Amino acid sequence: MAQITASMVKELREKTDAPMMECKKALTEAEGDMARAEEILRVKLGNKASKAATRVTAEGLIGLHISSDSKRGALVEVNCETDFVAKNDDFVGFINQVSELVAEKNPADVAALSELSLGEGTVESIRAALVGKIGENISVRRFQRFETSNQLASYVHGGKIGVLVEFTGAEEVGKDLAMHIAATKPKALDASGVDQNDIATERSVAAQKAAESGKPAEIVAKMVEGSVQKFLKEVTLLSQPFVKNDKQSVEQMLKEKSASISGFALYVVGEGIEKKSEDFAAEVAAAAAGNA
């Protein structure tokens, strides 16, 4: 049997907001498998157990640039260690320069971006100099670039959530779409774009919940399919209720406005990054024990 440590329980609790004892039970049942333990908690506790998984766990800013003709644009995430540095003028200036560079030069990846000329050096040399000046590690994490014959619209919320939208229609429609996406954080335009692993997880959770109902197999199958379809409706942009009028879906709003959307990018600062927790009391205790 796998050993369940206090740190494992703490990590699962931070991810799920579930009670400590429930976390320990789930880890024990999952034999230490963190992903499986999360799934077990979702079966027992519902969506409440996954709400903390979206917490931002790293600092930084989202940079965004759109060309004057709204045909080229880029969304960039640059990370740092503290929110204090994220407000630094030099840090903000670097992000603005990098996002414009991505939009105009179309680098293949972050490595290629690092080698592009910037100021009196390269993106990498400027980044390294900024690290030396500020005293914190800084990294260009990711970017997404659009070039289109249609139009681009964008929205950045507090520097922490950034959206870039490729669309047709009135300018107001693009702005509304970008703000809607920032608010609801869809996974894809429609069901065809949702990660199959996400669907499989939802199906597994739904199957376990339905099995506990004790109903006949054919009813259980319908319950599972219903849960999966509900999930897809909630996470696909076109199916979501439009934030400015929840009586219609985004798809219905676009049809009414004679508009369309062909793609979008959504970045949330620190999404998916585990931030090292600092327990200074524990560090002092450990140091004291080591010097004993």
PDB file of C-alpha atoms in Angstrom:
ATOM      1  CA  MET A   1       0.000   0.000   0.000  1.00  0.00           C
ATOM      2  CA  ALA A   2       1.324   3.445  -0.951  1.00  0.00           C
ATOM      3  CA  GLN A   3       2.361   5.719   1.908  1.00  0.00           C
ATOM      4  CA  ILE A   4       0.088   8.763   2.153  1.00  0.00           C
ATOM      5  CA  THR A   5       2.082  11.717   3.465  1.00  0.00           C
ATOM      6  CA  ALA A   6       0.816  14.942   4.999  1.00  0.00           C
ATOM      7  CA  SER A   7       2.208  16.895   2.036  1.00  0.00           C
ATOM      8  CA  MET A   8       0.166  14.757  -0.380  1.00  0.00           C
ATOM      9  CA  VAL A   9      -2.996  15.408   1.619  1.00  0.00           C
ATOM     10  CA  LYS A  10      -2.204  19.132   1.715  1.00  0.00           C
ATOM     11  CA  GLU A  11      -1.629  19.234  -2.052  1.00  0.00           C
ATOM     12  CA  LEU A  12      -4.932  17.484  -2.779  1.00  0.00           C
ATOM     13  CA  ARG A  13      -6.804  19.786  -0.404  1.00  0.00           C
ATOM     14  CA  GLU A  14      -5.323  22.867  -2.111  1.00  0.00           C
ATOM     15  CA  LYS A  15      -6.395  21.506  -5.489  1.00  0.00           C
ATOM     16  CA  THR A  16      -9.925  20.537  -4.491  1.00  0.00           C
ATOM     17  CA  ASP A  17     -10.997  22.455  -1.362  1.00  0.00           C
ATOM     18  CA  ALA A  18     -12.232  19.108  -0.006  1.00  0.00           C
ATOM     19  CA  PRO A  19     -12.045  18.377   3.753  1.00  0.00           C
ATOM     20  CA  MET A  20      -8.700  17.061   4.962  1.00  0.00           C
ATOM     21  CA  MET A  21     -10.001  13.637   5.998  1.00  0.00           C
ATOM     22  CA  GLU A  22     -11.822  13.199   2.685  1.00  0.00           C
ATOM     23  CA  CYS A  23      -8.564  13.962   0.905  1.00  0.00           C
ATOM     24  CA  LYS A  24      -6.725  11.364   2.946  1.00  0.00           C
ATOM     25  CA  LYS A  25      -9.427   8.744   2.294  1.00  0.00           C
ATOM     26  CA  ALA A  26      -9.371   9.475  -1.444  1.00  0.00           C
ATOM     27  CA  LEU A  27      -5.576   9.205  -1.607  1.00  0.00           C
ATOM     28  CA  THR A  28      -5.675   5.951   0.310  1.00  0.00           C
ATOM     29  CA  GLU A  29      -8.304   4.525  -2.038  1.00  0.00           C
ATOM     30  CA  ALA A  30      -6.317   5.742  -5.050  1.00  0.00           C
ATOM     31  CA  GLU A  31      -3.095   4.284  -3.599  1.00  0.00           C
ATOM     32  CA  GLY A  32      -1.378   7.657  -3.808  1.00  0.00           C
ATOM     33  CA  ASP A  33      -2.416   8.493  -7.393  1.00  0.00           C
ATOM     34  CA  MET A  34      -3.219  12.214  -7.207  1.00  0.00           C
ATOM     35  CA  ALA A  35      -5.274  12.370 -10.418  1.00  0.00           C
ATOM     36  CA  ARG A  36      -7.338   9.351  -9.408  1.00  0.00           C
ATOM     37  CA  ALA A  37      -7.856  10.823  -5.932  1.00  0.00           C
ATOM     38  CA  GLU A  38      -9.231  14.025  -7.496  1.00  0.00           C
ATOM     39  CA  GLU A  39     -11.646  11.929  -9.540  1.00  0.00           C
ATOM     40  CA  ILE A  40     -12.789  10.021  -6.435  1.00  0.00           C
ATOM     41  CA  LEU A  41     -13.486  13.313  -4.637  1.00  0.00           C
ATOM     42  CA  ARG A  42     -15.495  14.608  -7.585  1.00  0.00           C
ATOM     43  CA  VAL A  43     -17.639  11.498  -7.474  1.00  0.00           C
ATOM     44  CA  LYS A  44     -18.221  11.950  -3.740  1.00  0.00           C
ATOM     45  CA  LEU A  45     -18.411  15.725  -3.484  1.00  0.00           C
ATOM     46  CA  GLY A  46     -19.402  16.941  -6.956  1.00  0.00           C
ATOM     47  CA  ASN A  47     -17.934  19.950  -8.766  1.00  0.00           C
ATOM     48  CA  LYS A  48     -17.039  21.586  -5.459  1.00  0.00           C
ATOM     49  CA  ALA A  49     -13.985  19.362  -5.440  1.00  0.00           C
ATOM     50  CA  SER A  50     -12.552  20.825  -8.636  1.00  0.00           C
ATOM     51  CA  LYS A  51     -13.182  24.540  -8.162  1.00  0.00           C
ATOM     52  CA  ALA A  52      -9.781  25.245  -6.617  1.00  0.00           C
ATOM     53  CA  ALA A  53      -7.966  23.535  -9.477  1.00  0.00           C
ATOM     54  CA  THR A  54      -8.330  26.731 -11.541  1.00  0.00           C
ATOM     55  CA  ARG A  55      -6.540  28.926  -9.032  1.00  0.00           C
ATOM     56  CA  VAL A  56      -3.700  30.945 -10.497  1.00  0.00           C
ATOM     57  CA  THR A  57      -0.446  29.579  -9.058  1.00  0.00           C
ATOM     58  CA  ALA A  58       2.232  31.800 -10.639  1.00  0.00           C
ATOM     59  CA  GLU A  59       2.702  35.518 -11.172  1.00  0.00           C
ATOM     60  CA  GLY A  60       3.204  37.516 -14.343  1.00  0.00           C
ATOM     61  CA  LEU A  61       1.206  39.273 -17.026  1.00  0.00           C
ATOM     62  CA  ILE A  62      -0.544  38.646 -20.317  1.00  0.00           C
ATOM     63  CA  GLY A  63       0.783  40.748 -23.188  1.00  0.00           C
ATOM     64  CA  LEU A  64      -1.336  41.491 -26.229  1.00  0.00           C
ATOM     65  CA  HIS A  65      -0.733  43.240 -29.538  1.00  0.00           C
ATOM     66  CA  ILE A  66      -2.992  43.759 -32.571  1.00  0.00           C
ATOM     67  CA  SER A  67      -1.842  45.456 -35.767  1.00  0.00           C
ATOM     68  CA  SER A  68      -3.463  48.736 -36.814  1.00  0.00           C
ATOM     69  CA  ASP A  69      -5.524  46.948 -39.490  1.00  0.00           C
ATOM     70  CA  SER A  70      -6.704  44.292 -36.986  1.00  0.00           C
ATOM     71  CA  LYS A  71      -5.370  41.495 -39.206  1.00  0.00           C
ATOM     72  CA  ARG A  72      -2.376  40.322 -37.119  1.00  0.00           C
ATOM     73  CA  GLY A  73      -2.248  39.786 -33.395  1.00  0.00           C
ATOM     74  CA  ALA A  74      -0.477  37.951 -30.618  1.00  0.00           C
ATOM     75  CA  LEU A  75      -1.173  36.863 -27.063  1.00  0.00           C
ATOM     76  CA  VAL A  76       1.875  36.271 -24.831  1.00  0.00           C
ATOM     77  CA  GLU A  77       2.334  35.081 -21.239  1.00  0.00           C
ATOM     78  CA  VAL A  78       5.455  36.164 -19.361  1.00  0.00           C
ATOM     79  CA  ASN A  79       5.956  34.883 -15.817  1.00  0.00           C
ATOM     80  CA  CYS A  80       7.831  36.225 -12.809  1.00  0.00           C
ATOM     81  CA  GLU A  81       8.069  35.221  -9.168  1.00  0.00           C
ATOM     82  CA  THR A  82       6.007  37.907  -7.417  1.00  0.00           C
ATOM     83  CA  ASP A  83       3.070  40.144  -8.181  1.00  0.00           C
ATOM     84  CA  PHE A  84       5.217  43.111  -7.162  1.00  0.00           C
ATOM     85  CA  VAL A  85       7.488  42.546 -10.161  1.00  0.00           C
ATOM     86  CA  ALA A  86       4.470  42.071 -12.440  1.00  0.00           C
ATOM     87  CA  LYS A  87       3.726  45.772 -11.823  1.00  0.00           C
ATOM     88  CA  ASN A  88       7.274  46.896 -12.625  1.00  0.00           C
ATOM     89  CA  ASP A  89       7.450  49.328 -15.577  1.00  0.00           C
ATOM     90  CA  ASP A  90      10.460  47.559 -17.122  1.00  0.00           C
ATOM     91  CA  PHE A  91       8.669  44.205 -16.890  1.00  0.00           C
ATOM     92  CA  VAL A  92       5.506  45.628 -18.496  1.00  0.00           C
ATOM     93  CA  GLY A  93       7.584  47.269 -21.231  1.00  0.00           C
ATOM     94  CA  PHE A  94       9.331  43.983 -22.002  1.00  0.00           C
ATOM     95  CA  ILE A  95       5.999  42.186 -22.373  1.00  0.00           C
ATOM     96  CA  ASN A  96       4.656  44.870 -24.709  1.00  0.00           C
ATOM     97  CA  GLN A  97       7.762  44.626 -26.898  1.00  0.00           C
ATOM     98  CA  VAL A  98       7.648  40.827 -26.996  1.00  0.00           C
ATOM     99  CA  SER A  99       3.959  40.664 -27.920  1.00  0.00           C
ATOM    100  CA  GLU A 100       4.497  43.124 -30.780  1.00  0.00           C
ATOM    101  CA  LEU A 101       7.501  41.128 -31.947  1.00  0.00           C
ATOM    102  CA  VAL A 102       5.485  37.890 -32.026  1.00  0.00           C
ATOM    103  CA  ALA A 103       2.709  39.550 -34.044  1.00  0.00           C
ATOM    104  CA  GLU A 104       5.110  41.033 -36.595  1.00  0.00           C
ATOM    105  CA  LYS A 105       7.829  38.362 -36.917  1.00  0.00           C
ATOM    106  CA  ASN A 106       5.826  35.134 -36.436  1.00  0.00           C
ATOM    107  CA  PRO A 107       8.443  33.020 -34.597  1.00  0.00           C
ATOM    108  CA  ALA A 108       7.926  29.252 -34.666  1.00  0.00           C
ATOM    109  CA  ASP A 109       8.175  28.765 -30.895  1.00  0.00           C
ATOM    110  CA  VAL A 110       9.524  30.304 -27.691  1.00  0.00           C
ATOM    111  CA  ALA A 111      13.087  29.217 -28.559  1.00  0.00           C
ATOM    112  CA  ALA A 112      12.885  30.994 -31.923  1.00  0.00           C
ATOM    113  CA  LEU A 113      11.360  34.057 -30.239  1.00  0.00           C
ATOM    114  CA  SER A 114      14.272  34.183 -27.794  1.00  0.00           C
ATOM    115  CA  GLU A 115      16.726  34.574 -30.687  1.00  0.00           C
ATOM    116  CA  LEU A 116      14.899  37.491 -32.362  1.00  0.00           C
ATOM    117  CA  SER A 117      16.516  40.930 -32.272  1.00  0.00           C
ATOM    118  CA  LEU A 118      15.172  43.324 -29.662  1.00  0.00           C
ATOM    119  CA  GLY A 119      16.677  46.710 -28.850  1.00  0.00           C
ATOM    120  CA  GLU A 120      20.447  46.394 -28.724  1.00  0.00           C
ATOM    121  CA  GLY A 121      20.363  42.626 -28.281  1.00  0.00           C
ATOM    122  CA  THR A 122      17.959  39.712 -28.508  1.00  0.00           C
ATOM    123  CA  VAL A 123      14.816  38.813 -26.597  1.00  0.00           C
ATOM    124  CA  GLU A 124      16.917  36.421 -24.522  1.00  0.00           C
ATOM    125  CA  SER A 125      19.662  38.923 -23.723  1.00  0.00           C
ATOM    126  CA  ILE A 126      17.110  41.580 -22.773  1.00  0.00           C
ATOM    127  CA  ARG A 127      15.298  39.036 -20.598  1.00  0.00           C
ATOM    128  CA  ALA A 128      18.557  38.052 -18.882  1.00  0.00           C
ATOM    129  CA  ALA A 129      19.465  41.699 -18.285  1.00  0.00           C
ATOM    130  CA  LEU A 130      16.022  42.297 -16.799  1.00  0.00           C
ATOM    131  CA  VAL A 131      16.502  39.339 -14.447  1.00  0.00           C
ATOM    132  CA  GLY A 132      19.783  40.865 -13.289  1.00  0.00           C
ATOM    133  CA  LYS A 133      18.241  44.296 -12.810  1.00  0.00           C
ATOM    134  CA  ILE A 134      15.061  43.204 -11.028  1.00  0.00           C
ATOM    135  CA  GLY A 135      16.483  40.231  -9.132  1.00  0.00           C
ATOM    136  CA  GLU A 136      13.739  37.743 -10.001  1.00  0.00           C
ATOM    137  CA  ASN A 137      13.543  34.962 -12.527  1.00  0.00           C
ATOM    138  CA  ILE A 138      11.514  35.940 -15.600  1.00  0.00           C
ATOM    139  CA  SER A 139      10.424  33.578 -18.356  1.00  0.00           C
ATOM    140  CA  VAL A 140       8.486  33.837 -21.599  1.00  0.00           C
ATOM    141  CA  ARG A 141       6.131  30.892 -21.155  1.00  0.00           C
ATOM    142  CA  ARG A 142       3.954  30.748 -24.268  1.00  0.00           C
ATOM    143  CA  PHE A 143       2.346  32.716 -27.079  1.00  0.00           C
ATOM    144  CA  GLN A 144      -0.315  32.379 -29.748  1.00  0.00           C
ATOM    145  CA  ARG A 145      -0.409  34.359 -32.977  1.00  0.00           C
ATOM    146  CA  PHE A 146      -3.253  35.069 -35.393  1.00  0.00           C
ATOM    147  CA  GLU A 147      -3.134  36.340 -38.965  1.00  0.00           C
ATOM    148  CA  THR A 148      -6.456  36.594 -40.753  1.00  0.00           C
ATOM    149  CA  SER A 149      -8.408  38.125 -43.611  1.00  0.00           C
ATOM    150  CA  ASN A 150     -11.247  38.622 -41.128  1.00  0.00           C
ATOM    151  CA  GLN A 151     -10.914  40.737 -37.972  1.00  0.00           C
ATOM    152  CA  LEU A 152      -9.297  40.409 -34.573  1.00  0.00           C
ATOM    153  CA  ALA A 153     -10.655  41.617 -31.249  1.00  0.00           C
ATOM    154  CA  SER A 154      -9.114  41.402 -27.798  1.00  0.00           C
ATOM    155  CA  TYR A 155      -9.700  41.834 -24.103  1.00  0.00           C
ATOM    156  CA  VAL A 156      -7.297  41.804 -21.155  1.00  0.00           C
ATOM    157  CA  HIS A 157      -8.650  41.732 -17.614  1.00  0.00           C
ATOM    158  CA  GLY A 158      -6.291  43.118 -15.001  1.00  0.00           C
ATOM    159  CA  GLY A 159      -3.297  41.860 -16.938  1.00  0.00           C
ATOM    160  CA  LYS A 160      -4.079  38.336 -15.707  1.00  0.00           C
ATOM    161  CA  ILE A 161      -6.616  37.089 -18.272  1.00  0.00           C
ATOM    162  CA  GLY A 162      -6.126  37.714 -21.985  1.00  0.00           C
ATOM    163  CA  VAL A 163      -8.319  36.855 -24.970  1.00  0.00           C
ATOM    164  CA  LEU A 164      -7.773  37.170 -28.701  1.00  0.00           C
ATOM    165  CA  VAL A 165     -10.692  36.464 -31.053  1.00  0.00           C
ATOM    166  CA  GLU A 166     -10.865  35.941 -34.826  1.00  0.00           C
ATOM    167  CA  PHE A 167     -14.332  36.915 -36.067  1.00  0.00           C
ATOM    168  CA  THR A 168     -16.531  38.534 -38.717  1.00  0.00           C
ATOM    169  CA  GLY A 169     -19.162  41.151 -38.010  1.00  0.00           C
ATOM    170  CA  ALA A 170     -19.433  44.478 -36.227  1.00  0.00           C
ATOM    171  CA  GLU A 171     -16.586  45.615 -33.978  1.00  0.00           C
ATOM    172  CA  GLU A 172     -18.901  45.478 -30.963  1.00  0.00           C
ATOM    173  CA  VAL A 173     -19.510  41.750 -31.558  1.00  0.00           C
ATOM    174  CA  GLY A 174     -15.774  41.018 -31.357  1.00  0.00           C
ATOM    175  CA  LYS A 175     -15.458  42.939 -28.106  1.00  0.00           C
ATOM    176  CA  ASP A 176     -18.477  41.156 -26.633  1.00  0.00           C
ATOM    177  CA  LEU A 177     -17.067  37.766 -27.645  1.00  0.00           C
ATOM    178  CA  ALA A 178     -13.687  38.513 -26.075  1.00  0.00           C
ATOM    179  CA  MET A 179     -15.249  39.638 -22.788  1.00  0.00           C
ATOM    180  CA  HIS A 180     -17.598  36.642 -22.744  1.00  0.00           C
ATOM    181  CA  ILE A 181     -14.663  34.243 -23.209  1.00  0.00           C
ATOM    182  CA  ALA A 182     -12.706  35.931 -20.407  1.00  0.00           C
ATOM    183  CA  ALA A 183     -15.704  35.526 -18.096  1.00  0.00           C
ATOM    184  CA  THR A 184     -16.715  31.937 -18.931  1.00  0.00           C
ATOM    185  CA  LYS A 185     -13.371  30.414 -20.013  1.00  0.00           C
ATOM    186  CA  PRO A 186     -14.666  27.918 -22.621  1.00  0.00           C
ATOM    187  CA  LYS A 187     -12.407  25.037 -23.614  1.00  0.00           C
ATOM    188  CA  ALA A 188     -13.288  25.143 -27.325  1.00  0.00           C
ATOM    189  CA  LEU A 189     -15.634  26.582 -29.944  1.00  0.00           C
ATOM    190  CA  ASP A 190     -17.707  23.403 -30.110  1.00  0.00           C
ATOM    191  CA  ALA A 191     -17.640  19.774 -28.958  1.00  0.00           C
ATOM    192  CA  SER A 192     -15.201  18.721 -31.700  1.00  0.00           C
ATOM    193  CA  GLY A 193     -12.495  20.860 -30.120  1.00  0.00           C
ATOM    194  CA  VAL A 194     -12.762  19.558 -26.548  1.00  0.00           C
ATOM    195  CA  ASP A 195      -9.857  17.386 -25.391  1.00  0.00           C
ATOM    196  CA  GLN A 196     -10.861  13.729 -25.457  1.00  0.00           C
ATOM    197  CA  ASN A 197      -9.147  13.200 -22.090  1.00  0.00           C
ATOM    198  CA  ASP A 198     -11.448  15.801 -20.519  1.00  0.00           C
ATOM    199  CA  ILE A 199     -14.487  14.071 -21.987  1.00  0.00           C
ATOM    200  CA  ALA A 200     -13.234  10.679 -20.792  1.00  0.00           C
ATOM    201  CA  THR A 201     -12.792  12.032 -17.266  1.00  0.00           C
ATOM    202  CA  GLU A 202     -16.310  13.478 -17.227  1.00  0.00           C
ATOM    203  CA  ARG A 203     -17.703  10.200 -18.548  1.00  0.00           C
ATOM    204  CA  SER A 204     -15.855   8.242 -15.868  1.00  0.00           C
ATOM    205  CA  VAL A 205     -17.109  10.491 -13.057  1.00  0.00           C
ATOM    206  CA  ALA A 206     -20.655  10.404 -14.426  1.00  0.00           C
ATOM    207  CA  ALA A 207     -20.573   6.600 -14.754  1.00  0.00           C
ATOM    208  CA  GLN A 208     -19.464   6.161 -11.147  1.00  0.00           C
ATOM    209  CA  LYS A 209     -22.158   8.533  -9.881  1.00  0.00           C
ATOM    210  CA  ALA A 210     -24.841   6.880 -11.997  1.00  0.00           C
ATOM    211  CA  ALA A 211     -23.793   3.388 -10.903  1.00  0.00           C
ATOM    212  CA  GLU A 212     -24.398   4.379  -7.284  1.00  0.00           C
ATOM    213  CA  SER A 213     -28.042   5.174  -8.120  1.00  0.00           C
ATOM    214  CA  GLY A 214     -28.852   1.454  -8.419  1.00  0.00           C
ATOM    215  CA  LYS A 215     -30.968   2.052 -11.521  1.00  0.00           C
ATOM    216  CA  PRO A 216     -31.153  -0.324 -14.523  1.00  0.00           C
ATOM    217  CA  ALA A 217     -28.241  -0.360 -16.961  1.00  0.00           C
ATOM    218  CA  GLU A 218     -30.140   1.366 -19.766  1.00  0.00           C
ATOM    219  CA  ILE A 219     -31.126   4.218 -17.422  1.00  0.00           C
ATOM    220  CA  VAL A 220     -27.559   4.489 -16.157  1.00  0.00           C
ATOM    221  CA  ALA A 221     -26.305   4.764 -19.757  1.00  0.00           C
ATOM    222  CA  LYS A 222     -28.734   7.615 -20.441  1.00  0.00           C
ATOM    223  CA  MET A 223     -27.700   9.368 -17.225  1.00  0.00           C
ATOM    224  CA  VAL A 224     -24.039   9.170 -18.203  1.00  0.00           C
ATOM    225  CA  GLU A 225     -24.664  10.488 -21.708  1.00  0.00           C
ATOM    226  CA  GLY A 226     -26.802  13.285 -20.313  1.00  0.00           C
ATOM    227  CA  SER A 227     -24.019  14.330 -17.941  1.00  0.00           C
ATOM    228  CA  VAL A 228     -21.444  14.340 -20.722  1.00  0.00           C
ATOM    229  CA  GLN A 229     -23.677  16.434 -22.984  1.00  0.00           C
ATOM    230  CA  LYS A 230     -24.292  18.892 -20.137  1.00  0.00           C
ATOM    231  CA  PHE A 231     -20.523  19.180 -19.619  1.00  0.00           C
ATOM    232  CA  LEU A 232     -19.938  19.836 -23.335  1.00  0.00           C
ATOM    233  CA  LYS A 233     -22.628  22.512 -23.365  1.00  0.00           C
ATOM    234  CA  GLU A 234     -20.996  24.253 -20.418  1.00  0.00           C
ATOM    235  CA  VAL A 235     -17.447  24.272 -21.841  1.00  0.00           C
ATOM    236  CA  THR A 236     -18.044  24.993 -25.551  1.00  0.00           C
ATOM    237  CA  LEU A 237     -18.335  28.636 -26.524  1.00  0.00           C
ATOM    238  CA  LEU A 238     -21.115  28.395 -29.090  1.00  0.00           C
ATOM    239  CA  SER A 239     -23.381  26.480 -26.685  1.00  0.00           C
ATOM    240  CA  GLN A 240     -22.870  28.743 -23.673  1.00  0.00           C
ATOM    241  CA  PRO A 241     -25.552  31.256 -22.642  1.00  0.00           C
ATOM    242  CA  PHE A 242     -24.378  34.683 -23.853  1.00  0.00           C
ATOM    243  CA  VAL A 243     -23.273  36.745 -20.830  1.00  0.00           C
ATOM    244  CA  LYS A 244     -25.124  39.876 -21.955  1.00  0.00           C
ATOM    245  CA  ASN A 245     -28.353  37.960 -22.641  1.00  0.00           C
ATOM    246  CA  ASP A 246     -28.622  34.513 -21.081  1.00  0.00           C
ATOM    247  CA  LYS A 247     -31.869  33.864 -22.939  1.00  0.00           C
ATOM    248  CA  GLN A 248     -29.810  33.086 -26.048  1.00  0.00           C
ATOM    249  CA  SER A 249     -26.653  31.085 -26.719  1.00  0.00           C
ATOM    250  CA  VAL A 250     -23.517  32.615 -28.191  1.00  0.00           C
ATOM    251  CA  GLU A 251     -24.323  30.820 -31.437  1.00  0.00           C
ATOM    252  CA  GLN A 252     -27.795  32.376 -31.516  1.00  0.00           C
ATOM    253  CA  MET A 253     -26.355  35.826 -30.760  1.00  0.00           C
ATOM    254  CA  LEU A 254     -23.901  35.506 -33.661  1.00  0.00           C
ATOM    255  CA  LYS A 255     -26.659  34.445 -36.046  1.00  0.00           C
ATOM    256  CA  GLU A 256     -28.806  37.396 -34.955  1.00  0.00           C
ATOM    257  CA  LYS A 257     -25.883  39.793 -35.562  1.00  0.00           C
ATOM    258  CA  SER A 258     -24.926  38.178 -38.909  1.00  0.00           C
ATOM    259  CA  ALA A 259     -21.513  37.467 -37.406  1.00  0.00           C
ATOM    260  CA  SER A 260     -19.256  34.456 -36.882  1.00  0.00           C
ATOM    261  CA  ILE A 261     -16.217  33.342 -34.905  1.00  0.00           C
ATOM    262  CA  SER A 262     -13.522  31.095 -36.347  1.00  0.00           C
ATOM    263  CA  GLY A 263     -11.132  30.860 -33.424  1.00  0.00           C
ATOM    264  CA  PHE A 264      -9.931  32.263 -30.118  1.00  0.00           C
ATOM    265  CA  ALA A 265      -7.038  32.128 -27.683  1.00  0.00           C
ATOM    266  CA  LEU A 266      -7.486  32.398 -23.918  1.00  0.00           C
ATOM    267  CA  TYR A 267      -4.588  32.740 -21.477  1.00  0.00           C
ATOM    268  CA  VAL A 268      -4.821  32.918 -17.689  1.00  0.00           C
ATOM    269  CA  VAL A 269      -1.596  33.829 -15.909  1.00  0.00           C
ATOM    270  CA  GLY A 270      -0.067  30.847 -14.152  1.00  0.00           C
ATOM    271  CA  GLU A 271      -2.680  28.391 -15.364  1.00  0.00           C
ATOM    272  CA  GLY A 272      -1.370  24.862 -14.801  1.00  0.00           C
ATOM    273  CA  ILE A 273       1.797  25.987 -13.008  1.00  0.00           C
ATOM    274  CA  GLU A 274       2.420  24.749  -9.490  1.00  0.00           C
ATOM    275  CA  LYS A 275       3.734  27.583  -7.354  1.00  0.00           C
ATOM    276  CA  LYS A 276       6.107  26.608  -4.575  1.00  0.00           C
ATOM    277  CA  SER A 277       4.473  27.216  -1.217  1.00  0.00           C
ATOM    278  CA  GLU A 278       6.631  28.971   1.336  1.00  0.00           C
ATOM    279  CA  ASP A 279       6.238  27.785   4.896  1.00  0.00           C
ATOM    280  CA  PHE A 280       8.873  29.853   6.683  1.00  0.00           C
ATOM    281  CA  ALA A 281       8.047  28.362  10.086  1.00  0.00           C
ATOM    282  CA  ALA A 282       8.693  24.883   8.721  1.00  0.00           C
ATOM    283  CA  GLU A 283      11.951  26.054   7.108  1.00  0.00           C
ATOM    284  CA  VAL A 284      13.170  27.540  10.383  1.00  0.00           C
ATOM    285  CA  ALA A 285      12.219  24.357  12.268  1.00  0.00           C
ATOM    286  CA  ALA A 286      14.014  22.213   9.682  1.00  0.00           C
ATOM    287  CA  ALA A 287      17.108  24.409   9.863  1.00  0.00           C
ATOM    288  CA  ALA A 288      17.096  24.266  13.670  1.00  0.00           C
ATOM    289  CA  ALA A 289      16.809  20.495  13.586  1.00  0.00           C
ATOM    290  CA  GLY A 290      19.693  20.293  11.168  1.00  0.00           C
ATOM    291  CA  ASN A 291      21.907  22.393  13.428  1.00  0.00           C
ATOM    292  CA  ALA A 292      21.012  20.459  16.553  1.00  0.00           C
TER     293      ALA A 292
END
